[in-house]
Coordinates of C-alpha atoms in Angstrom, one line a residue:
M1 CA -44.7 -78.6 -29.2
S2 CA -46.4 -79.7 -25.9
Q3 CA -50.1 -79.2 -25.5
G4 CA -49.5 -76.9 -22.5
L5 CA -47.0 -74.7 -24.4
H6 CA -49.4 -74.5 -27.4
L7 CA -52.2 -73.4 -25.0
L8 CA -49.9 -70.7 -23.6
Y9 CA -49.1 -69.3 -27.0
W10 CA -52.8 -69.3 -27.8
V11 CA -53.7 -67.4 -24.7
F12 CA -50.9 -64.9 -25.3
G13 CA -52.2 -64.3 -28.9
I14 CA -55.7 -63.7 -27.6
L15 CA -54.3 -61.1 -25.1
V16 CA -52.3 -59.4 -27.8
C17 CA -55.3 -59.1 -30.0
L18 CA -57.4 -57.9 -27.1
N19 CA -54.8 -55.3 -26.2
V20 CA -54.6 -54.0 -29.8
S21 CA -58.4 -53.8 -29.9
L22 CA -58.5 -51.8 -26.7
V23 CA -55.8 -49.4 -28.0
K24 CA -57.9 -48.8 -31.1
A25 CA -61.0 -48.3 -29.1
D26 CA -59.5 -45.8 -26.7
D27 CA -56.7 -44.0 -28.5
P28 CA -55.0 -41.7 -26.0
Y29 CA -53.6 -39.3 -28.6
R30 CA -55.6 -36.3 -29.9
Y31 CA -54.2 -34.3 -32.8
Y32 CA -55.0 -30.6 -33.6
T33 CA -53.8 -28.0 -36.1
W34 CA -54.5 -24.4 -35.1
T35 CA -53.8 -21.3 -37.2
V36 CA -53.4 -18.0 -35.4
T37 CA -54.5 -14.9 -37.5
Y38 CA -55.7 -11.4 -37.1
G39 CA -59.4 -10.7 -37.8
T40 CA -61.8 -7.8 -37.5
L41 CA -64.8 -8.1 -35.1
A42 CA -66.9 -5.7 -33.2
P43 CA -67.6 -7.2 -29.7
L44 CA -68.5 -3.7 -28.4
G45 CA -70.1 -2.4 -31.6
I46 CA -66.9 -0.8 -32.9
P47 CA -64.7 -2.8 -35.4
Q48 CA -61.4 -3.7 -34.0
Q49 CA -58.5 -6.1 -34.6
V50 CA -58.7 -9.3 -32.6
I51 CA -56.7 -12.5 -32.5
L52 CA -58.4 -15.6 -34.0
I53 CA -57.6 -19.2 -33.8
N54 CA -58.9 -21.2 -36.7
G55 CA -61.1 -18.1 -37.4
Q56 CA -62.7 -18.3 -34.0
F57 CA -63.0 -15.8 -31.2
P58 CA -62.8 -17.0 -28.5
G59 CA -60.6 -19.9 -29.8
P60 CA -61.6 -23.5 -30.2
Q61 CA -62.6 -25.3 -27.1
L62 CA -60.3 -28.2 -26.1
E63 CA -62.4 -31.2 -24.8
V64 CA -60.0 -33.9 -23.6
V65 CA -59.9 -36.7 -21.1
T66 CA -57.6 -37.4 -18.2
N67 CA -54.2 -38.6 -19.4
D68 CA -54.9 -37.8 -23.1
N69 CA -51.8 -36.9 -25.1
I70 CA -52.2 -33.6 -26.9
I71 CA -50.4 -33.1 -30.2
L72 CA -51.1 -29.6 -31.3
N73 CA -49.5 -27.9 -34.3
L74 CA -49.7 -24.1 -33.8
I75 CA -49.2 -22.1 -37.0
N76 CA -48.4 -18.4 -36.4
K77 CA -49.8 -16.1 -39.1
L78 CA -49.4 -12.9 -37.0
D79 CA -46.8 -10.3 -37.8
E80 CA -45.0 -10.9 -34.5
P81 CA -43.8 -13.9 -32.4
F82 CA -46.5 -15.8 -30.5
L83 CA -47.0 -18.5 -27.8
L84 CA -49.9 -20.2 -26.1
T85 CA -49.7 -21.3 -22.4
W86 CA -52.0 -23.9 -21.0
N87 CA -53.3 -22.3 -17.8
G88 CA -53.5 -24.9 -15.0
I89 CA -52.2 -27.9 -16.9
K90 CA -49.3 -29.2 -14.8
Q91 CA -47.0 -30.3 -17.6
R92 CA -45.7 -33.1 -15.4
K93 CA -41.9 -33.4 -15.8
N94 CA -42.3 -31.3 -19.0
S95 CA -41.8 -27.6 -18.5
W96 CA -40.5 -27.6 -22.1
Q97 CA -44.2 -27.4 -23.2
D98 CA -45.3 -24.7 -20.8
G99 CA -45.5 -22.1 -23.5
V100 CA -44.0 -19.1 -21.7
L101 CA -40.9 -17.1 -22.6
G102 CA -38.8 -18.6 -19.8
T103 CA -39.2 -22.1 -21.2
N104 CA -40.0 -21.6 -24.9
C105 CA -38.7 -19.5 -27.8
P106 CA -41.7 -17.7 -29.3
I107 CA -43.0 -19.0 -32.6
P108 CA -41.8 -16.6 -35.4
P109 CA -44.3 -15.2 -37.9
N110 CA -45.2 -17.6 -40.7
S111 CA -43.7 -20.5 -38.7
N112 CA -45.1 -23.2 -36.5
Y113 CA -44.4 -25.3 -33.4
T114 CA -46.0 -28.5 -32.3
Y115 CA -46.9 -28.8 -28.6
K116 CA -46.8 -32.3 -27.2
F117 CA -48.1 -32.6 -23.6
Q118 CA -50.3 -34.9 -21.5
T119 CA -53.2 -34.0 -19.2
K120 CA -51.6 -36.3 -16.7
D121 CA -53.7 -37.1 -13.6
Q122 CA -55.9 -34.0 -14.0
I123 CA -59.6 -33.4 -14.3
G124 CA -61.5 -30.1 -14.3
T125 CA -61.9 -26.7 -15.8
Y126 CA -59.0 -24.8 -17.4
T127 CA -58.1 -22.3 -20.1
Y128 CA -55.4 -21.4 -22.6
F129 CA -54.3 -18.0 -23.7
P130 CA -51.3 -16.1 -25.3
S131 CA -48.3 -15.6 -23.1
T132 CA -46.4 -13.3 -25.4
A133 CA -46.5 -9.5 -25.2
M134 CA -50.1 -8.1 -24.6
H135 CA -51.7 -10.6 -27.1
K136 CA -54.1 -11.7 -24.4
A137 CA -55.8 -8.3 -24.8
G138 CA -56.6 -9.2 -28.4
G139 CA -58.1 -12.6 -27.8
G140 CA -56.4 -15.9 -28.6
Y141 CA -57.9 -17.5 -25.5
G142 CA -60.2 -20.5 -25.1
G143 CA -61.6 -23.2 -22.8
L144 CA -59.7 -26.4 -21.9
N145 CA -62.0 -28.9 -20.2
V146 CA -60.5 -32.2 -18.9
Y147 CA -63.1 -34.9 -18.4
K148 CA -62.8 -38.0 -16.2
R149 CA -61.9 -41.4 -17.4
A150 CA -64.8 -43.9 -17.5
P151 CA -63.7 -45.9 -14.4
I152 CA -63.5 -42.8 -12.1
P153 CA -66.8 -41.9 -10.5
L154 CA -67.9 -38.3 -10.0
P155 CA -69.0 -37.0 -6.6
Y156 CA -72.3 -35.8 -8.2
P157 CA -74.8 -37.0 -10.7
F158 CA -73.6 -36.6 -14.3
P159 CA -75.1 -33.3 -15.5
D160 CA -77.6 -33.1 -18.4
G161 CA -75.4 -30.5 -20.2
D162 CA -72.2 -28.6 -20.0
F163 CA -71.6 -24.9 -20.7
T164 CA -68.3 -23.1 -20.8
L165 CA -68.3 -19.4 -20.0
L166 CA -65.2 -17.4 -20.6
I167 CA -65.7 -14.1 -18.8
G168 CA -63.3 -11.1 -18.8
D169 CA -62.8 -7.4 -19.1
W170 CA -62.3 -6.0 -22.6
Y171 CA -60.9 -2.9 -24.3
K172 CA -61.9 -1.1 -27.4
T173 CA -58.3 -0.3 -27.8
S174 CA -56.1 -2.8 -29.7
H175 CA -53.6 -4.9 -27.9
K176 CA -50.8 -3.2 -29.8
V177 CA -51.9 0.3 -28.7
L178 CA -52.2 -0.9 -25.1
Q179 CA -48.8 -2.5 -25.2
K180 CA -47.3 0.7 -26.6
S181 CA -48.9 2.7 -23.8
L182 CA -47.4 0.3 -21.2
D183 CA -44.0 0.5 -22.8
S184 CA -44.2 4.3 -22.5
G185 CA -44.6 4.0 -18.7
N186 CA -48.4 4.3 -18.4
A187 CA -50.6 2.1 -16.2
L188 CA -53.4 0.0 -17.8
P189 CA -56.5 2.1 -18.2
F190 CA -59.9 1.0 -16.8
P191 CA -61.6 -1.5 -19.2
D192 CA -64.5 -0.6 -21.5
A193 CA -66.7 -3.6 -20.9
V194 CA -67.1 -7.2 -19.7
L195 CA -67.6 -10.0 -22.3
I196 CA -69.0 -13.5 -21.9
N197 CA -67.7 -15.8 -24.6
G198 CA -66.5 -12.8 -26.6
Q199 CA -70.0 -11.2 -26.6
T200 CA -72.0 -8.6 -24.6
H201 CA -75.2 -10.7 -25.0
S202 CA -75.6 -14.4 -25.4
S203 CA -78.0 -17.2 -24.3
F204 CA -77.8 -20.8 -22.9
N205 CA -80.7 -23.2 -23.4
G206 CA -81.8 -25.9 -21.0
D207 CA -84.8 -28.1 -20.2
Q208 CA -86.9 -27.5 -17.1
G209 CA -86.1 -29.9 -14.3
K210 CA -82.7 -30.8 -15.6
T211 CA -79.3 -30.0 -14.1
Y212 CA -76.5 -28.3 -16.1
M213 CA -72.8 -27.6 -15.4
F214 CA -71.6 -24.1 -15.9
R215 CA -67.8 -23.9 -16.2
I216 CA -66.8 -20.3 -15.4
S217 CA -63.3 -18.8 -16.1
N218 CA -62.1 -15.3 -15.6
V219 CA -60.0 -14.7 -18.8
G220 CA -59.7 -11.0 -18.3
L221 CA -56.6 -8.8 -18.0
S222 CA -57.1 -7.3 -14.5
T223 CA -60.6 -7.3 -13.0
S224 CA -62.2 -9.7 -10.6
I225 CA -65.8 -10.6 -11.5
N226 CA -68.9 -11.7 -9.6
F227 CA -71.1 -14.3 -11.3
R228 CA -74.8 -15.0 -10.6
I229 CA -78.0 -16.4 -12.2
Q230 CA -81.3 -14.8 -11.5
G231 CA -83.6 -16.9 -9.3
H232 CA -81.2 -19.9 -9.2
K233 CA -78.8 -21.3 -6.7
M234 CA -75.4 -22.5 -7.8
K235 CA -73.9 -25.7 -6.3
L236 CA -70.1 -25.4 -6.4
V237 CA -68.5 -28.8 -7.4
E238 CA -65.1 -28.1 -8.8
V239 CA -62.4 -25.5 -8.6
E240 CA -59.4 -25.8 -11.0
G241 CA -59.3 -29.6 -10.7
S242 CA -60.3 -30.0 -7.1
H243 CA -63.7 -31.5 -6.2
T244 CA -65.2 -29.2 -3.5
I245 CA -67.6 -29.5 -0.6
Q246 CA -70.9 -28.8 -2.5
N247 CA -72.1 -25.6 -0.9
L248 CA -74.8 -23.5 -2.5
Y249 CA -74.1 -19.9 -3.5
D250 CA -76.2 -17.0 -4.8
S251 CA -73.1 -15.5 -6.4
L252 CA -69.4 -16.3 -6.7
D253 CA -66.4 -14.1 -6.9
I254 CA -64.0 -15.4 -9.5
H255 CA -60.7 -13.5 -9.8
V256 CA -58.4 -13.1 -12.8
G257 CA -57.0 -16.4 -14.0
Q258 CA -59.3 -18.5 -11.9
S259 CA -61.9 -21.1 -12.9
A260 CA -64.8 -22.9 -11.2
A261 CA -67.6 -25.2 -12.1
V262 CA -71.2 -25.1 -10.6
L263 CA -74.3 -27.2 -11.1
V264 CA -77.5 -25.3 -11.7
T265 CA -80.9 -27.1 -11.6
L266 CA -83.6 -25.5 -13.8
N267 CA -86.2 -25.8 -11.1
Q268 CA -88.0 -22.4 -11.5
P269 CA -91.1 -21.5 -13.5
P270 CA -90.5 -21.8 -17.3
K271 CA -89.3 -18.4 -18.5
D272 CA -86.0 -16.7 -19.3
Y273 CA -83.5 -15.6 -16.5
Y274 CA -80.6 -13.2 -16.4
I275 CA -77.0 -14.5 -16.2
V276 CA -74.9 -11.7 -14.8
A277 CA -71.1 -11.0 -14.6
S278 CA -70.1 -7.8 -13.0
T279 CA -66.8 -6.3 -12.0
R280 CA -65.7 -6.4 -8.3
F281 CA -63.7 -3.8 -6.3
T282 CA -64.1 -1.1 -9.0
K283 CA -65.6 2.3 -8.4
H284 CA -67.5 2.0 -11.7
V285 CA -69.1 -1.4 -12.0
L286 CA -69.2 -2.9 -15.5
T287 CA -71.8 -5.6 -16.2
A288 CA -72.3 -8.2 -18.9
T289 CA -75.5 -10.2 -19.2
S290 CA -76.5 -13.5 -20.9
V291 CA -79.8 -15.3 -20.8
L292 CA -80.7 -18.7 -19.3
H293 CA -83.5 -19.8 -21.6
Y294 CA -85.9 -22.6 -20.5
T295 CA -86.7 -24.5 -23.7
N296 CA -90.4 -24.5 -22.8
S297 CA -90.3 -20.7 -22.0
H298 CA -92.6 -18.3 -23.7
T299 CA -91.7 -15.4 -21.3
P300 CA -88.7 -13.2 -22.2
V301 CA -86.2 -12.1 -19.5
S302 CA -87.5 -9.3 -17.3
G303 CA -87.1 -7.6 -14.0
P304 CA -84.1 -6.0 -12.4
L305 CA -80.8 -7.7 -12.6
P306 CA -80.0 -9.8 -9.6
V307 CA -77.9 -7.7 -7.2
G308 CA -74.4 -8.7 -6.5
P309 CA -72.3 -8.1 -3.4
T310 CA -71.2 -4.5 -2.7
Y311 CA -67.6 -3.3 -2.3
E312 CA -66.9 -5.5 0.7
L313 CA -63.5 -7.2 0.8
H314 CA -64.5 -8.9 4.0
W315 CA -67.4 -10.6 2.3
S316 CA -65.2 -11.9 -0.5
M317 CA -62.5 -13.1 1.9
Q318 CA -65.2 -14.9 4.0
Q319 CA -66.6 -16.6 0.9
A320 CA -63.1 -17.7 -0.2
R321 CA -62.7 -19.4 3.2
T322 CA -65.9 -21.5 2.5
L323 CA -64.3 -23.2 -0.5
R324 CA -63.2 -26.5 0.9
W325 CA -61.8 -29.8 -0.5
N326 CA -64.1 -32.8 -0.8
L327 CA -61.8 -35.3 1.0
T328 CA -64.1 -38.3 0.3
A329 CA -64.1 -37.8 -3.5
N330 CA -61.9 -39.4 -6.1
A331 CA -59.8 -37.2 -8.2
A332 CA -58.4 -38.0 -11.7
R333 CA -56.9 -41.1 -10.1
P334 CA -58.9 -43.5 -7.9
N335 CA -57.6 -42.3 -4.6
P336 CA -59.2 -39.9 -2.1
Q337 CA -58.1 -36.3 -2.7
G338 CA -57.3 -35.9 1.0
S339 CA -55.0 -38.9 1.3
F340 CA -52.0 -36.5 1.1
H341 CA -51.9 -34.8 4.5
Y342 CA -50.4 -31.5 3.6
G343 CA -51.1 -30.1 7.0
K344 CA -48.8 -32.5 8.8
I345 CA -45.7 -31.6 6.8
I346 CA -43.2 -29.1 8.1
P347 CA -42.2 -26.7 5.3
T348 CA -38.5 -26.7 4.4
R349 CA -38.6 -22.9 3.6
T350 CA -40.9 -19.9 4.1
I351 CA -40.7 -17.4 1.3
V352 CA -42.5 -14.0 1.5
L353 CA -43.3 -12.4 -1.9
A354 CA -44.2 -8.7 -1.7
N355 CA -45.7 -7.1 -4.7
S356 CA -45.1 -3.4 -5.5
A357 CA -45.7 -0.8 -8.2
P358 CA -42.5 1.3 -8.4
L359 CA -41.4 3.9 -10.9
I360 CA -38.2 2.9 -12.5
N361 CA -36.4 5.5 -14.7
G362 CA -39.6 7.5 -14.5
K363 CA -41.8 4.7 -15.9
Q364 CA -44.5 2.6 -14.2
R365 CA -43.2 -0.9 -13.5
Y366 CA -44.4 -3.8 -11.2
A367 CA -42.1 -5.9 -9.0
V368 CA -41.8 -8.8 -6.6
N369 CA -39.5 -8.2 -3.6
R370 CA -38.5 -4.9 -5.3
V371 CA -37.3 -6.8 -8.5
S372 CA -39.0 -6.0 -11.8
Y373 CA -38.6 -9.0 -14.2
V374 CA -37.3 -8.5 -17.7
N375 CA -37.4 -11.3 -20.3
A376 CA -34.1 -12.6 -21.6
D377 CA -33.4 -13.2 -25.3
T378 CA -32.7 -16.8 -24.4
P379 CA -35.3 -18.9 -22.6
L380 CA -34.0 -19.8 -19.1
K381 CA -34.7 -23.5 -19.8
L382 CA -32.5 -23.4 -22.8
A383 CA -29.8 -21.6 -20.9
D384 CA -29.8 -24.4 -18.3
Y385 CA -29.8 -27.1 -20.9
F386 CA -26.9 -25.7 -22.9
N387 CA -25.0 -24.4 -19.8
I388 CA -25.2 -20.8 -21.1
P389 CA -24.0 -18.4 -18.4
G390 CA -25.2 -14.9 -17.7
V391 CA -28.8 -15.3 -18.8
Y392 CA -30.5 -15.0 -15.4
S393 CA -29.9 -14.0 -11.8
I394 CA -30.5 -16.4 -8.9
S395 CA -29.8 -13.9 -6.1
S396 CA -32.1 -11.0 -6.7
V397 CA -35.6 -12.1 -5.6
Q398 CA -35.0 -14.2 -2.5
G399 CA -37.1 -12.2 0.0
P400 CA -38.3 -8.7 0.9
S401 CA -35.4 -6.3 1.3
E402 CA -34.7 -2.7 1.6
G403 CA -33.4 -0.5 -1.2
P404 CA -34.4 0.9 -4.5
P405 CA -36.3 -1.2 -7.1
L406 CA -34.3 -2.8 -9.8
V407 CA -34.8 -4.8 -13.0
A408 CA -33.4 -8.3 -13.5
T409 CA -34.2 -11.7 -15.1
S410 CA -34.9 -13.2 -11.7
V411 CA -34.9 -16.9 -10.8
M412 CA -35.5 -18.5 -7.4
P413 CA -33.6 -21.8 -6.9
A414 CA -35.3 -24.7 -5.1
F415 CA -34.7 -28.4 -4.7
H416 CA -36.9 -31.1 -6.1
H417 CA -39.3 -32.4 -3.3
D418 CA -38.9 -29.3 -1.1
F419 CA -42.2 -28.4 0.7
I420 CA -42.5 -24.6 0.5
E421 CA -44.6 -22.1 2.4
F422 CA -45.2 -19.0 0.1
V423 CA -46.7 -15.9 1.6
F424 CA -48.0 -13.3 -0.9
Q425 CA -47.9 -10.0 0.8
N426 CA -50.0 -7.2 -0.8
N427 CA -49.3 -3.8 0.6
E428 CA -51.2 -2.0 -2.2
K429 CA -54.8 -0.8 -2.5
E430 CA -55.6 -3.1 -5.5
I431 CA -56.5 -6.7 -5.3
Q432 CA -53.8 -9.0 -6.7
S433 CA -54.0 -12.4 -8.4
W434 CA -51.1 -14.9 -8.5
H435 CA -50.5 -18.0 -10.6
L436 CA -47.9 -20.8 -10.4
D437 CA -47.2 -22.9 -13.5
G438 CA -46.6 -26.6 -13.1
Y439 CA -48.4 -27.1 -9.8
D440 CA -51.5 -27.0 -7.7
F441 CA -51.0 -25.5 -4.3
W442 CA -52.9 -25.6 -1.0
I443 CA -54.4 -22.2 0.0
V444 CA -54.0 -22.4 3.8
G445 CA -54.8 -18.8 4.8
Y446 CA -56.1 -15.3 4.1
G447 CA -55.6 -12.4 6.4
S448 CA -55.4 -8.6 6.7
R449 CA -52.4 -6.3 7.1
Q450 CA -49.0 -7.8 7.5
W451 CA -48.3 -11.6 7.7
S452 CA -46.3 -12.9 10.7
K453 CA -45.6 -16.4 12.0
S454 CA -48.5 -16.0 14.5
C455 CA -50.9 -16.0 11.5
R456 CA -50.3 -19.7 11.1
R457 CA -52.7 -20.3 13.9
S458 CA -55.5 -19.4 11.5
Y459 CA -54.4 -21.7 8.7
N460 CA -56.7 -24.4 7.4
L461 CA -54.5 -27.5 7.6
I462 CA -57.4 -30.0 7.2
D463 CA -59.4 -29.5 4.0
T464 CA -58.3 -26.4 2.1
L465 CA -58.5 -26.4 -1.7
T466 CA -55.7 -27.0 -4.2
R467 CA -55.7 -24.6 -7.1
H468 CA -53.3 -22.8 -9.5
T469 CA -54.3 -19.2 -9.1
V470 CA -55.1 -17.3 -5.8
Q471 CA -56.2 -13.8 -5.0
V472 CA -54.5 -11.5 -2.5
Y473 CA -56.8 -8.8 -1.1
P474 CA -55.7 -5.2 -0.7
N475 CA -53.4 -4.5 2.3
S476 CA -53.6 -8.3 3.0
W477 CA -51.8 -11.6 2.7
T478 CA -52.5 -15.0 1.3
A479 CA -50.4 -18.1 2.3
I480 CA -50.0 -21.3 0.3
L481 CA -48.2 -24.6 0.7
V482 CA -46.7 -26.3 -2.4
S483 CA -44.9 -29.6 -2.7
L484 CA -42.2 -29.2 -5.3
D485 CA -42.7 -32.6 -7.0
N486 CA -42.4 -31.4 -10.5
Q487 CA -38.9 -30.7 -11.7
G488 CA -38.4 -27.9 -14.2
M489 CA -38.4 -24.1 -14.7
W490 CA -41.8 -22.7 -13.6
N491 CA -43.3 -19.2 -13.9
I492 CA -44.7 -17.5 -10.9
R493 CA -46.6 -14.4 -12.1
S494 CA -49.3 -11.9 -11.6
A495 CA -52.4 -13.1 -13.4
A496 CA -53.2 -9.4 -14.0
W497 CA -51.5 -9.3 -17.4
A498 CA -50.2 -5.8 -17.5
R499 CA -48.5 -6.3 -14.2
Q500 CA -47.0 -9.5 -15.5
Y501 CA -45.9 -7.8 -18.7
M502 CA -44.3 -4.9 -16.7
G503 CA -42.3 -7.1 -14.4
Q504 CA -44.4 -8.7 -11.7
Q505 CA -43.2 -12.3 -12.2
F506 CA -40.1 -14.5 -11.8
Y507 CA -39.2 -18.2 -12.3
L508 CA -38.9 -21.0 -9.8
R509 CA -36.1 -23.4 -10.8
V510 CA -37.0 -26.8 -9.3
W511 CA -33.7 -28.8 -9.5
D512 CA -32.5 -32.2 -8.6
R513 CA -28.9 -33.1 -8.2
V514 CA -29.6 -36.4 -9.9
Q515 CA -30.6 -35.8 -13.5
N516 CA -32.6 -38.6 -15.1
L517 CA -35.7 -39.0 -17.2
A518 CA -37.6 -40.3 -14.2
N519 CA -37.6 -36.7 -12.9
E520 CA -37.8 -34.7 -16.1
Y521 CA -38.2 -35.3 -19.8
G522 CA -35.4 -34.3 -22.2
I523 CA -35.5 -31.4 -24.6
P524 CA -38.0 -32.0 -27.4
S525 CA -36.6 -32.9 -30.7
N526 CA -38.6 -30.0 -32.3
A527 CA -37.6 -27.4 -29.8
L528 CA -37.2 -23.9 -31.2
L529 CA -33.8 -22.3 -30.5
C530 CA -33.2 -18.6 -30.2
G531 CA -31.0 -16.0 -28.5
K532 CA -27.7 -17.5 -27.3
A533 CA -29.0 -21.0 -28.0
M534 CA -29.3 -20.3 -31.7
G535 CA -27.2 -22.8 -33.6
K536 CA -27.0 -25.3 -30.7
H537 CA -28.0 -28.9 -31.3
A538 CA -30.9 -30.2 -29.1

């Protein structure tokens, strides 16, 4: 063997050893086993049945890093089928793992399913929760925080601590009783309280002079909340994975299904301060409080609660318009967030989605473009894979139309790499909240009354945020742009869970004529089969 060839083999061996060492030092796989059970707790002082994960309420907090692979074995010990969905995780090329009834068979009682997904090119504040029935009303939700990889800088100093606050409305009534009432044709009643991390009272400790990140998520069923901290300004730095222009706020509106992260510097005299979450746009305001405790404090919390905004939709809409993208910051990958010029692309289609609350056969339902969705026994994704006809309709929800409301398993077809303008038109007196699985989208405009093409003159085509859930104010519209770069079957739904449960949702089938693994992963080897797919071979 020549000396040069020997040297080449030696260098190759060193590189192989180095690579093995690096893999061992930074393993990209994280393994979890979660067991879902019922339990009895009294968050409002009255014992009630709740849904626990590994005995916890709220469930375990997932702390992962960009591009980590999650292998999570979920064991269902409830007395009915169950699924978790990963709110805001894009599931790149992998709607098989989305955890909703259009893509996954629910996990039967005393059975399990192993989710396998990657937090691909994401960073930020997210949540998970049950997508089946009205389980979300019983708990089963938790925080999912995706942290940056070491080489990627943050556009702010690394905080001295990190707090996750899961805030939402809560009922004394069990999820089964609420579901039975909805099935009987009743609307969801007004909630009994607001909880912060499953409690009516809690505390967060920090050192004077230090800066802490508060990750705030609205995990409730139907109610917008306003969040504020007595005597402290909040610097907004991230919204559902987007680094923001770092404006200071006295309070923030956070709508159902949304998440945001703020930095708070403990720069006040050492004492205890109120943390307040109160309902928005409700005649009766519900309030939950926690305590921000300075570790050198000897003074308990006192004084009136900090006052939130009044019932002013205009105030909330104006605040929403101040949320802007930080175009100079890196995202989960080392490229500026604003390098994709969404405002210079002409949409291939404009789709108006009008929500409504019709009575169908004398029962309260909710609809999109007069179509109230009903779940099929066979997940739509499996129907596609096995070429099973008659499972869903692709012609029922294409746009606003005249006529009586109807029920259907509605799917909207779209092509891979289309660039779509969606307009959510809300002609009701209640605020709406809409979520799209599999994507972030640009929120380009909010406006009152009816949307028209002339409304585009008010769009922000420069630095609007991307996020996965957007509010639509009463008698108003919200416009978004989305690049359909993620093939699959994706749920578009009301984030107000009773509305979703009673039909205000549909699926977006993002399709490519050329089928290959570069566009979408194949069916998982452990996929559960049900309905008309039972007995098929994956």
